């Protein structure tokens, strides 16, 4: 296993499946027998340069479940790269904590933390990707279908950080990935190039479309995310004009497979990228998906922090 968890792209399909199977096992054990102190005495330092509900609480609770502890470090406290260089922050923290989780704006900041820290670094979302989210996503998909390879996963909306990690986990594990996004909001070209390599190895297919209706036809999983990610707030009005045809609503859902599930990393902007009817409807798996962050991250923490 690698020292850090920074991107789905860094992990082989076998390693991802191993993490996924460990998450399934830990979740089952937790519900059957309660907590096991497998990381007793270990502390995770959590650097947050952006707000968070799920990432913050699920990592904190994951450490508690495993008998360890977590420290919340707010941006104002350490001024990552401003008050002090990232290299110095990484080296100082390495003497205090056994792992670092960081939510940053620029992906390069998480790469620098990993370069300079002696302890494992976990990416809790950057502008480029959101790998912990993708592990919870794939765990949720696995719980809803008998087998992952060959499933059709369709992402509708902005080609953002969440979409990058979802595309990569699908391409690595043999799920077919389709995205429908408006012109100007495509996935970054370099992430598509990587996905093509992964898909060639796994035998999955990739489709990049403009028409969301064409994209959801035959989908077993429909996924959407906010139209405006954190850090893009000044573009919100412009985006609200472009994205309405990409809203996941009942009409769009009815075009997918009749057993399709709907996922969203949350927070949701109800009435924009998803309607209440769909978010709260029988096809929605939004809350089990959010809860799976806990179980997926316990597997990541265990693999990286268990000495
Ligand atoms: N999905 C997710 O990462 O949520 P938070 O921003 O609340 O952590
Ligand atoms: N794409 C969103 C995900 C939030 C969890 C963002 O970056 O704001």
Tab-separated table of C-alpha atoms and ligand atoms in Angstrom:
chain	number	residue	atom	x	y	z
A	1	UNK	CA	0.000	0.000	0.000
A	2	UNK	CA	1.217	3.521	-0.744
A	3	UNK	CA	2.172	6.002	2.008
A	4	UNK	CA	-0.586	8.446	1.005
A	5	UNK	CA	-4.132	8.458	-0.376
A	6	UNK	CA	-4.178	11.402	-2.779
A	7	UNK	CA	-5.915	10.132	-5.913
A	8	UNK	CA	-7.801	7.068	-7.130
A	9	UNK	CA	-5.452	7.152	-10.124
A	10	UNK	CA	-2.480	6.251	-7.876
A	11	UNK	CA	-4.011	2.941	-6.807
A	12	UNK	CA	-4.240	-0.305	-8.771
A	13	UNK	CA	-7.591	-2.057	-9.247
A	14	UNK	CA	-6.417	-4.783	-6.824
A	15	UNK	CA	-5.531	-2.201	-4.161
A	16	UNK	CA	-8.867	-0.426	-4.632
A	17	UNK	CA	-10.770	-3.705	-4.375
A	18	UNK	CA	-8.789	-4.582	-1.267
A	19	UNK	CA	-9.765	-1.231	0.327
A	20	UNK	CA	-13.355	-1.725	-0.723
A	21	UNK	CA	-13.528	-5.241	0.715
A	22	UNK	CA	-11.956	-4.002	3.949
A	23	UNK	CA	-14.609	-1.252	4.139
A	24	UNK	CA	-17.361	-3.876	3.697
A	25	UNK	CA	-15.797	-6.026	6.435
A	26	UNK	CA	-15.318	-3.118	8.873
A	27	UNK	CA	-18.870	-1.919	8.324
A	28	UNK	CA	-20.293	-5.394	8.972
A	29	UNK	CA	-18.121	-5.879	12.065
A	30	UNK	CA	-19.091	-2.462	13.385
A	31	UNK	CA	-22.807	-3.222	13.156
A	32	UNK	CA	-22.422	-6.747	14.543
A	33	UNK	CA	-19.808	-6.256	17.279
A	34	UNK	CA	-19.239	-2.497	17.719
A	35	UNK	CA	-15.934	-0.676	17.646
A	36	UNK	CA	-12.484	-2.252	17.575
A	37	UNK	CA	-9.496	-0.178	18.768
A	38	UNK	CA	-7.256	-1.035	15.833
A	39	UNK	CA	-5.673	2.461	15.771
A	40	UNK	CA	-5.452	2.917	19.531
A	41	UNK	CA	-3.304	5.881	20.493
A	42	UNK	CA	-3.057	7.245	16.919
A	43	UNK	CA	-4.092	10.786	16.074
A	44	UNK	CA	-5.138	12.203	12.696
A	45	UNK	CA	-4.444	15.917	12.104
A	46	UNK	CA	-7.204	17.337	9.894
A	47	UNK	CA	-6.401	20.513	7.954
A	48	UNK	CA	-9.503	22.225	6.557
A	49	UNK	CA	-9.089	25.169	4.189
A	50	UNK	CA	-12.749	24.853	3.104
A	51	UNK	CA	-15.971	24.089	5.020
A	52	UNK	CA	-17.152	20.515	5.541
A	53	UNK	CA	-19.803	18.451	7.280
A	54	UNK	CA	-19.259	14.913	6.017
A	55	UNK	CA	-15.482	14.869	5.665
A	56	UNK	CA	-14.872	16.520	8.998
A	57	UNK	CA	-17.281	14.457	11.067
A	58	UNK	CA	-16.774	11.125	9.312
A	59	UNK	CA	-12.980	11.255	9.653
A	60	UNK	CA	-13.275	12.317	13.278
A	61	UNK	CA	-15.735	9.497	14.017
A	62	UNK	CA	-13.693	6.993	11.994
A	63	UNK	CA	-10.688	7.675	14.241
A	64	UNK	CA	-12.856	7.397	17.367
A	65	UNK	CA	-14.342	4.096	16.157
A	66	UNK	CA	-10.822	2.771	15.698
A	67	UNK	CA	-9.729	3.829	19.166
A	68	UNK	CA	-7.741	6.872	18.042
A	69	UNK	CA	-8.397	10.569	17.952
A	70	UNK	CA	-8.585	13.432	15.456
A	71	UNK	CA	-7.516	17.066	15.686
A	72	UNK	CA	-9.355	19.741	13.715
A	73	UNK	CA	-7.004	22.395	12.352
A	74	UNK	CA	-8.748	25.447	10.918
A	75	UNK	CA	-7.214	27.546	8.114
A	76	UNK	CA	-6.914	30.594	10.339
A	77	UNK	CA	-4.878	28.688	12.889
A	78	UNK	CA	-2.025	27.530	10.678
A	79	UNK	CA	-2.304	29.601	7.502
A	80	UNK	CA	-1.103	26.748	5.290
A	81	UNK	CA	1.423	28.236	2.839
A	82	UNK	CA	0.821	31.755	4.145
A	83	UNK	CA	1.873	31.980	7.803
A	84	UNK	CA	4.215	29.082	7.240
A	85	UNK	CA	5.405	27.105	4.234
A	86	UNK	CA	3.597	23.861	3.446
A	87	UNK	CA	6.893	21.980	3.719
A	88	UNK	CA	7.424	23.284	7.253
A	89	UNK	CA	3.821	22.570	8.318
A	90	UNK	CA	4.171	18.994	7.030
A	91	UNK	CA	7.459	18.398	8.837
A	92	UNK	CA	6.271	19.906	12.117
A	93	UNK	CA	2.972	17.986	12.113
A	94	UNK	CA	4.830	14.739	11.351
A	95	UNK	CA	6.320	14.898	14.855
A	96	UNK	CA	2.933	15.328	16.533
A	97	UNK	CA	0.384	13.190	14.681
A	98	UNK	CA	0.365	9.799	12.959
A	99	UNK	CA	-1.540	10.940	9.861
A	100	UNK	CA	-2.682	14.109	8.100
A	101	UNK	CA	-5.964	14.636	6.263
A	102	UNK	CA	-6.156	17.845	4.248
A	103	UNK	CA	-8.939	19.656	2.406
A	104	UNK	CA	-7.333	22.312	0.220
A	105	UNK	CA	-7.995	24.559	-2.747
A	106	UNK	CA	-5.002	23.766	-4.949
A	107	UNK	CA	-4.258	20.077	-5.443
A	108	UNK	CA	-0.565	20.938	-5.430
A	109	UNK	CA	-0.875	21.773	-1.721
A	110	UNK	CA	-1.877	18.238	-0.859
A	111	UNK	CA	0.945	16.933	-3.057
A	112	UNK	CA	3.415	19.162	-1.199
A	113	UNK	CA	2.104	18.005	2.173
A	114	UNK	CA	2.583	14.396	1.095
A	115	UNK	CA	6.070	15.118	-0.228
A	116	UNK	CA	7.284	16.681	3.002
A	117	UNK	CA	5.350	14.722	5.653
A	118	UNK	CA	6.834	11.548	7.097
A	119	UNK	CA	3.331	10.409	8.032
A	120	UNK	CA	0.543	9.378	5.602
A	121	UNK	CA	-1.416	12.182	3.941
A	122	UNK	CA	-5.043	11.742	2.869
A	123	UNK	CA	-6.703	14.060	0.361
A	124	UNK	CA	-10.037	15.216	1.803
A	125	UNK	CA	-10.926	17.124	-1.411
A	126	UNK	CA	-8.918	19.433	-3.627
A	127	UNK	CA	-9.861	21.421	-6.703
A	128	UNK	CA	-8.718	18.441	-8.763
A	129	UNK	CA	-10.342	15.439	-7.105
A	130	UNK	CA	-12.123	13.845	-4.120
A	131	UNK	CA	-10.847	10.268	-3.753
A	132	UNK	CA	-12.385	9.499	-0.325
A	133	UNK	CA	-15.774	10.407	-1.767
A	134	UNK	CA	-15.216	7.990	-4.664
A	135	UNK	CA	-14.495	5.138	-2.238
A	136	UNK	CA	-17.788	5.801	-0.423
A	137	UNK	CA	-19.539	6.059	-3.799
A	138	UNK	CA	-18.258	2.730	-5.029
A	139	UNK	CA	-19.071	1.098	-1.659
A	140	UNK	CA	-22.651	2.365	-2.009
A	141	UNK	CA	-22.878	1.065	-5.576
A	142	UNK	CA	-21.486	-2.310	-4.468
A	143	UNK	CA	-24.169	-2.556	-1.765
A	144	UNK	CA	-26.918	-2.015	-4.332
A	145	UNK	CA	-25.832	-4.313	-7.151
A	146	UNK	CA	-24.573	-7.878	-7.320
A	147	UNK	CA	-21.442	-7.092	-9.272
A	148	UNK	CA	-19.579	-3.897	-10.216
A	149	UNK	CA	-18.047	-4.636	-13.649
A	150	UNK	CA	-20.323	-3.668	-16.514
A	151	UNK	CA	-22.617	-1.376	-14.512
A	152	UNK	CA	-23.513	1.878	-16.261
A	153	UNK	CA	-22.724	4.950	-14.150
A	154	UNK	CA	-23.836	8.328	-15.514
A	155	UNK	CA	-22.701	11.618	-14.037
A	156	UNK	CA	-24.823	14.620	-14.994
A	157	UNK	CA	-23.431	18.128	-14.543
A	158	UNK	CA	-20.138	19.892	-13.931
A	159	UNK	CA	-16.910	18.046	-14.798
A	160	UNK	CA	-15.525	18.796	-11.349
A	161	UNK	CA	-13.365	17.206	-8.635
A	162	UNK	CA	-16.040	14.677	-7.638
A	163	UNK	CA	-16.586	13.660	-11.270
A	164	UNK	CA	-12.852	13.093	-11.788
A	165	UNK	CA	-12.562	10.621	-8.900
A	166	UNK	CA	-15.820	8.894	-9.841
A	167	UNK	CA	-14.672	8.478	-13.460
A	168	UNK	CA	-11.338	7.057	-12.308
A	169	UNK	CA	-12.797	4.580	-9.839
A	170	UNK	CA	-15.283	3.384	-12.476
A	171	UNK	CA	-12.590	3.039	-15.135
A	172	UNK	CA	-10.266	1.210	-12.730
A	173	UNK	CA	-12.926	-1.266	-11.540
A	174	UNK	CA	-14.632	-1.988	-14.861
A	175	UNK	CA	-17.816	0.096	-14.563
A	176	UNK	CA	-18.921	1.979	-17.671
A	177	UNK	CA	-18.767	5.736	-17.103
A	178	UNK	CA	-20.764	8.348	-19.016
A	179	UNK	CA	-20.788	12.057	-18.328
A	180	UNK	CA	-23.096	14.711	-19.731
A	181	UNK	CA	-21.805	18.221	-19.133
A	182	UNK	CA	-22.395	21.558	-20.848
A	183	UNK	CA	-19.782	23.015	-23.160
A	184	UNK	CA	-17.089	24.764	-21.140
A	185	UNK	CA	-17.617	22.512	-18.109
A	186	UNK	CA	-15.935	19.352	-19.352
A	187	UNK	CA	-13.661	17.141	-17.320
A	188	UNK	CA	-9.987	18.194	-17.591
A	189	UNK	CA	-8.311	16.597	-20.622
A	190	UNK	CA	-5.494	15.052	-18.545
A	191	UNK	CA	-8.019	13.217	-16.331
A	192	UNK	CA	-9.759	11.817	-19.410
A	193	UNK	CA	-6.450	10.613	-20.825
A	194	UNK	CA	-5.754	8.717	-17.585
A	195	UNK	CA	-9.283	7.299	-17.517
A	196	UNK	CA	-8.860	5.978	-21.067
A	197	UNK	CA	-5.761	4.062	-19.962
A	198	UNK	CA	-7.584	2.596	-16.945
A	199	UNK	CA	-10.637	1.702	-19.023
A	200	UNK	CA	-8.505	-0.084	-21.615
A	201	UNK	CA	-7.101	-2.293	-18.846
A	202	UNK	CA	-10.420	-2.985	-17.127
A	203	UNK	CA	-12.543	-3.301	-20.277
A	204	UNK	CA	-14.975	-0.562	-19.287
A	205	UNK	CA	-16.333	2.103	-21.621
A	206	UNK	CA	-16.215	5.908	-21.345
A	207	UNK	CA	-18.622	8.346	-22.978
A	208	UNK	CA	-18.435	12.149	-22.961
A	209	UNK	CA	-21.749	13.672	-24.027
A	210	UNK	CA	-23.599	16.972	-23.997
A	211	UNK	CA	-27.136	15.560	-23.920
A	212	UNK	CA	-28.108	14.425	-20.373
A	213	UNK	CA	-31.121	12.469	-21.687
A	214	UNK	CA	-28.945	10.405	-24.000
A	215	UNK	CA	-26.493	9.933	-21.105
A	216	UNK	CA	-28.976	8.557	-18.564
A	217	UNK	CA	-30.613	6.064	-20.942
A	218	UNK	CA	-29.748	2.616	-19.566
A	219	UNK	CA	-27.965	4.021	-16.497
A	220	UNK	CA	-28.034	1.959	-13.313
A	221	UNK	CA	-26.461	4.811	-11.348
A	222	UNK	CA	-27.177	8.507	-11.841
A	223	UNK	CA	-24.825	10.867	-10.055
A	224	UNK	CA	-24.866	14.628	-9.757
A	225	UNK	CA	-23.106	17.338	-7.751
A	226	UNK	CA	-23.336	21.069	-7.212
A	227	UNK	CA	-23.096	23.334	-10.260
A	228	UNK	CA	-20.759	25.659	-8.344
A	229	UNK	CA	-17.983	24.133	-6.288
A	230	UNK	CA	-16.299	25.757	-3.304
A	231	UNK	CA	-13.971	28.462	-4.562
A	232	UNK	CA	-16.090	29.196	-7.680
A	233	UNK	CA	-18.718	31.296	-5.904
A	234	UNK	CA	-18.234	34.326	-8.161
A	235	UNK	CA	-19.310	32.174	-11.142
A	236	UNK	CA	-22.540	30.975	-9.466
A	237	UNK	CA	-24.946	33.241	-11.384
A	238	UNK	CA	-23.381	32.411	-14.735
A	239	UNK	CA	-23.527	28.712	-13.939
A	240	UNK	CA	-27.164	28.910	-12.838
A	241	UNK	CA	-28.016	30.015	-16.389
A	242	UNK	CA	-26.126	27.181	-18.078
A	243	UNK	CA	-26.914	24.144	-15.925
A	244	UNK	CA	-30.742	23.880	-15.580
A	245	UNK	CA	-31.052	21.331	-18.459
A	246	UNK	CA	-28.754	19.124	-16.344
A	247	UNK	CA	-31.052	19.010	-13.320
A	248	UNK	CA	-31.667	15.456	-12.096
A	249	UNK	CA	-35.452	15.386	-11.745
A	250	UNK	CA	-38.202	12.783	-11.971
A	251	UNK	CA	-38.457	13.093	-15.770
A	252	UNK	CA	-34.747	12.445	-16.169
A	253	UNK	CA	-34.820	9.572	-13.688
A	254	UNK	CA	-37.658	7.923	-15.628
A	255	UNK	CA	-35.337	7.715	-18.662
A	256	UNK	CA	-32.798	5.582	-16.760
A	257	UNK	CA	-32.913	1.885	-15.872
A	258	UNK	CA	-36.056	1.165	-13.833
A	259	UNK	CA	-33.877	-0.021	-10.897
A	260	UNK	CA	-31.478	2.943	-11.109
A	261	UNK	CA	-30.111	4.484	-7.938
A	262	UNK	CA	-29.359	8.183	-7.533
A	263	UNK	CA	-26.202	9.432	-5.827
A	264	UNK	CA	-24.953	12.897	-4.834
A	265	UNK	CA	-21.862	13.590	-2.740
A	266	UNK	CA	-23.741	16.337	-0.858
A	267	UNK	CA	-24.181	19.138	0.075
A	268	UNK	CA	-27.138	19.274	-2.335
A	269	UNK	CA	-28.632	22.456	-3.731
A	270	UNK	CA	-32.197	21.224	-3.880
A	271	UNK	CA	-34.113	22.739	-6.761
A	272	UNK	CA	-30.895	23.228	-8.728
A	273	UNK	CA	-28.887	20.096	-9.631
A	274	UNK	CA	-31.438	17.774	-7.952
A	275	UNK	CA	-35.112	18.064	-7.044
A	276	UNK	CA	-36.548	17.212	-3.626
A	277	UNK	CA	-38.677	14.565	-5.301
A	278	UNK	CA	-35.595	12.682	-6.513
A	279	UNK	CA	-33.357	13.397	-3.505
A	280	UNK	CA	-36.027	12.072	-1.144
A	281	UNK	CA	-37.511	9.473	-3.509
A	282	UNK	CA	-37.250	5.682	-3.491
A	283	UNK	CA	-34.298	5.616	-5.931
A	284	UNK	CA	-32.199	7.969	-3.808
A	285	UNK	CA	-29.228	6.551	-1.888
A	286	UNK	CA	-27.938	9.959	-0.793
A	287	UNK	CA	-27.877	9.291	2.936
A	288	UNK	CA	-26.483	5.721	2.899
A	289	UNK	CA	-23.829	7.180	0.554
A	290	UNK	CA	-22.984	9.942	3.043
A	291	UNK	CA	-22.860	7.379	5.872
A	292	UNK	CA	-20.525	5.208	3.831
A	293	UNK	CA	-17.878	7.935	4.009
A	294	UNK	CA	-17.315	6.709	7.574
A	295	UNK	CA	-16.846	3.075	6.626
A	296	UNK	CA	-14.788	3.706	3.469
A	297	UNK	CA	-12.474	6.042	5.366
A	298	UNK	CA	-12.006	3.570	8.223
A	299	UNK	CA	-10.537	1.203	5.623
A	300	UNK	CA	-8.240	3.920	4.235
A	301	UNK	CA	-7.107	4.951	7.746
A	302	UNK	CA	-6.469	1.389	8.786
A	303	UNK	CA	-4.400	0.589	5.697
A	304	UNK	CA	-2.311	3.766	5.995
A	305	UNK	CA	-1.960	4.274	9.742
A	306	UNK	CA	-1.755	0.753	11.138
A	307	UNK	CA	2.019	0.377	11.703
B	1	LIG	N1	-19.243	15.251	0.279
B	1	LIG	C1	-18.451	15.968	1.090
B	1	LIG	O1	-17.226	15.937	1.018
B	1	LIG	O2	-19.112	16.743	1.987
B	1	LIG	P1	-18.465	17.856	2.932
B	1	LIG	O3	-18.041	18.991	2.040
B	1	LIG	O4	-19.539	18.253	3.877
B	1	LIG	O5	-17.265	17.266	3.624
B	2	LIG	N1	-17.679	19.718	-6.007
B	2	LIG	C1	-17.981	20.125	-4.649
B	2	LIG	C2	-17.933	18.955	-3.744
B	2	LIG	C3	-18.248	19.228	-2.308
B	2	LIG	C4	-18.115	18.016	-1.432
B	2	LIG	C5	-16.991	21.191	-4.201
B	2	LIG	O1	-15.804	21.070	-4.486
B	2	LIG	O2	-17.438	22.147	-3.587
